[in-house]
PDB file of C-alpha atoms in Angstrom:
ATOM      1  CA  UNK A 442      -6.118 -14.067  10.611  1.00  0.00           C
ATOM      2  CA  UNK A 443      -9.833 -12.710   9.028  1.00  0.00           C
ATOM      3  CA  UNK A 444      -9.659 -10.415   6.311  1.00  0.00           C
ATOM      4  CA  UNK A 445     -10.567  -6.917   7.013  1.00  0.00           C
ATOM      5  CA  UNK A 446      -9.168  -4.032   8.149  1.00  0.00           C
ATOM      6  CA  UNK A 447      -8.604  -4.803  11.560  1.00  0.00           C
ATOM      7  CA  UNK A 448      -5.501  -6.219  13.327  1.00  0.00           C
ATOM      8  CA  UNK A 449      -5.691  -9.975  12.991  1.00  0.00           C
ATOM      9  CA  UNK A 450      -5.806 -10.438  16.957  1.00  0.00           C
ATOM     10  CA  UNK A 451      -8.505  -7.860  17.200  1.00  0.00           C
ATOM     11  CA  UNK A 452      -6.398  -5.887  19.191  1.00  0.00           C
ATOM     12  CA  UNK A 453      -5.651  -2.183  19.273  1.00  0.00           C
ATOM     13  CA  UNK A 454      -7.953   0.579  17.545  1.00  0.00           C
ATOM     14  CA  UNK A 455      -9.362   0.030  13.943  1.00  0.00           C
ATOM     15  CA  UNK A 456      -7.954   2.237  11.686  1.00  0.00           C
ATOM     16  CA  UNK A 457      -9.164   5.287  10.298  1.00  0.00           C
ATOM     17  CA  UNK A 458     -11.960   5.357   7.675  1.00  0.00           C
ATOM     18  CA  UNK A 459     -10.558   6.175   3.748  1.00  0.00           C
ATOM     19  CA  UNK A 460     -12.075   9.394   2.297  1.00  0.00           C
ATOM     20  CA  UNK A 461     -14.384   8.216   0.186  1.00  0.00           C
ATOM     21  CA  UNK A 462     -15.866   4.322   0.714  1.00  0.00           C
ATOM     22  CA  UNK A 463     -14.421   1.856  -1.578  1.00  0.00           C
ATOM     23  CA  UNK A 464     -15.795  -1.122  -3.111  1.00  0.00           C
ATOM     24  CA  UNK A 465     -15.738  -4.426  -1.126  1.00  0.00           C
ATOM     25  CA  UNK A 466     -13.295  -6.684  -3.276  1.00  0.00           C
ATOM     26  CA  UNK A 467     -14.593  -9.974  -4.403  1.00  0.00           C
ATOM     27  CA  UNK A 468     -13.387 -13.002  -4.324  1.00  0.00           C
ATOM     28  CA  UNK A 469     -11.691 -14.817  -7.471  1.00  0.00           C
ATOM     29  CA  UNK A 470     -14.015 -17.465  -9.340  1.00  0.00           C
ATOM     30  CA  UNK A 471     -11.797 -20.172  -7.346  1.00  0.00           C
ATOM     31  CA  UNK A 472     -12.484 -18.313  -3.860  1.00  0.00           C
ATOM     32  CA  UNK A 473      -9.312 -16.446  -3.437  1.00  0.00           C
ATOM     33  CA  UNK A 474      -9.191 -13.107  -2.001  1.00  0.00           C
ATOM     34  CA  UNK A 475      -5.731 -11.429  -2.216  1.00  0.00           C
ATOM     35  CA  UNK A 476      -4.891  -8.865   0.456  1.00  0.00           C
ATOM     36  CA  UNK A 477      -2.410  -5.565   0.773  1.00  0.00           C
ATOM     37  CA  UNK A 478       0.999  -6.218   1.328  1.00  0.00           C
ATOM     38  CA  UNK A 479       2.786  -6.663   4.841  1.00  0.00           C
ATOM     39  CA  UNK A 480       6.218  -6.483   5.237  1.00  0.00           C
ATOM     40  CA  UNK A 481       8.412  -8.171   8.116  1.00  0.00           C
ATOM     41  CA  UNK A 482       8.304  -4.688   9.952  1.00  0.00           C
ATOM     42  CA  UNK A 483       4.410  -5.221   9.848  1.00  0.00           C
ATOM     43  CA  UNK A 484       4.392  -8.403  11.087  1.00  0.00           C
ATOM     44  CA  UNK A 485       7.513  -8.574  13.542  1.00  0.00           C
ATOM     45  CA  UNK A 486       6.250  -8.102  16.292  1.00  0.00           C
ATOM     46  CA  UNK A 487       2.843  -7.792  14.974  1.00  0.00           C
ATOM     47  CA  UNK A 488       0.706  -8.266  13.927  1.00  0.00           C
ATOM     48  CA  UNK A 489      -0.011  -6.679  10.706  1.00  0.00           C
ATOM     49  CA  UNK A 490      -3.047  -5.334   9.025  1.00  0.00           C
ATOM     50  CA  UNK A 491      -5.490  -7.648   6.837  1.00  0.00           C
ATOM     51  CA  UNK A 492      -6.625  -5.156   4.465  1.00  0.00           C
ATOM     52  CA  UNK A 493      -8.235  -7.614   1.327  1.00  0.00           C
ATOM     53  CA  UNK A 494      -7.462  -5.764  -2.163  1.00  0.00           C
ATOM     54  CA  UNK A 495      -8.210  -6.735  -5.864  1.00  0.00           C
ATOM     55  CA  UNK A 496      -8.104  -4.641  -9.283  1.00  0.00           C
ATOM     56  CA  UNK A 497     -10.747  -2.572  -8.286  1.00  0.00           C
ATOM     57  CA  UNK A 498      -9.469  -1.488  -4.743  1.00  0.00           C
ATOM     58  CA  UNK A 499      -6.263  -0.762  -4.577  1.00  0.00           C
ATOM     59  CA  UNK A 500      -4.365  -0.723  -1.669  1.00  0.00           C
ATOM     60  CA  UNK A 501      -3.470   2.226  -0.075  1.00  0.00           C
ATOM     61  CA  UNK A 502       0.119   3.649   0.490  1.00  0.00           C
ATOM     62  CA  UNK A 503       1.315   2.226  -2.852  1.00  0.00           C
ATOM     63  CA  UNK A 504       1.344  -1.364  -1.525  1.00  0.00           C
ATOM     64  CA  UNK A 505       0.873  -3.661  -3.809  1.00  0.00           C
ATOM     65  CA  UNK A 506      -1.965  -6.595  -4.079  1.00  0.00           C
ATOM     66  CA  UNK A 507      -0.570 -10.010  -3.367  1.00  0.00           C
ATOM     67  CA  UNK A 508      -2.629 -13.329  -4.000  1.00  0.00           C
ATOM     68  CA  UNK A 509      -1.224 -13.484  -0.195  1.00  0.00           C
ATOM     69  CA  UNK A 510      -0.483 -11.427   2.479  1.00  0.00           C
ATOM     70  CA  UNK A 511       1.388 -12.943   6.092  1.00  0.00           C
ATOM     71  CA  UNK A 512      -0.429 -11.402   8.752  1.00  0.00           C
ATOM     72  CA  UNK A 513       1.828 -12.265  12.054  1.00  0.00           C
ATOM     73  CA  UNK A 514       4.844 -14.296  12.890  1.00  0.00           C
ATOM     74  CA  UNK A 515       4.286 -18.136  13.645  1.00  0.00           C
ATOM     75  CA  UNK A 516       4.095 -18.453  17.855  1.00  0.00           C
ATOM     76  CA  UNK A 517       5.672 -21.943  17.109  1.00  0.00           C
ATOM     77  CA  UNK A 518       8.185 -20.964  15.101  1.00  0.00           C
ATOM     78  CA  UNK A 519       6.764 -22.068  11.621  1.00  0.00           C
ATOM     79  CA  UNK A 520       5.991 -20.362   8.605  1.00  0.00           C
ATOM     80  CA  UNK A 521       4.101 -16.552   9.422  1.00  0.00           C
ATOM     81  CA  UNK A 522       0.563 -17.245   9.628  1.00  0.00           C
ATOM     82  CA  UNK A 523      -1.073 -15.589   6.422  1.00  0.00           C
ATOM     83  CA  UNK A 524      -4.343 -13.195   6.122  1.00  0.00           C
ATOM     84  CA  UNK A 525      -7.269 -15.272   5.900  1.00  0.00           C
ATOM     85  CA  UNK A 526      -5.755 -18.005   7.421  1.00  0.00           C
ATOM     86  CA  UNK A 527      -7.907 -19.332  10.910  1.00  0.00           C
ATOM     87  CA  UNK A 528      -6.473 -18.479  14.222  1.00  0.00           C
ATOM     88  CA  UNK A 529      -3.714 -20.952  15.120  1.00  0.00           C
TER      89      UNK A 529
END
C-alpha cells in the first residue's frame, strides 16, 4: 500500500483536506517513514487509510504514530499487508 492519504487500493473518495496544511513528514536517516495507526476495524474489510506521521505531524483523531501501520487484510491469508508495503 503507498503512503498518503488515500485508500491503499485507490478506491473510494480522498478524504477531506485538514484545516490548516501540515508539514510533509520525512523519512528517518535509515529510510523509514512511520504512518497513523489502523486498527482491525480499519482494515477488516478494508482497506484502511495510509496517512504517514512523524514528531512533527501528528496524526489526527488522537491516533498514535507507529514505525508501522497494516493497511488491509492479506487476500492469501498471510500476515495484513502494511502501509508502504508494494501491492501484493
Amino acid at each position: 500500500c503507498p503512503g498518503g492519504t488515500v485508500l491503499c487500493d485507490g478506491t473510494g473518495p480522498s478524504p477531506s483536506p485538514s484545516p490548516s496544511p501540515s508539514p510533509t513528514p520525512t523519512p528517518t536517516p535509515d529510510g523509514q517513514i512511520s504512518y497513523c495507526a489502523n486498527y482491525w476495524a480499519d482494515i477488516n474489510p478494508g482497506p484502511g487509510m495510509c496517512v504517514p506521521c512523524n514528531a512533527n505531524t501528528p496524526c489526527q483523531n488522537g491516533r498514535p504514530c507507529w514505525g508501522y501501520s497494516e493497511c488491509k487484510s492479506n487476500p492469501n491469508g498471510g500476515p495484513a499487508v502494511l502501509c508502504g508495503d508494494p501491492e501484493t
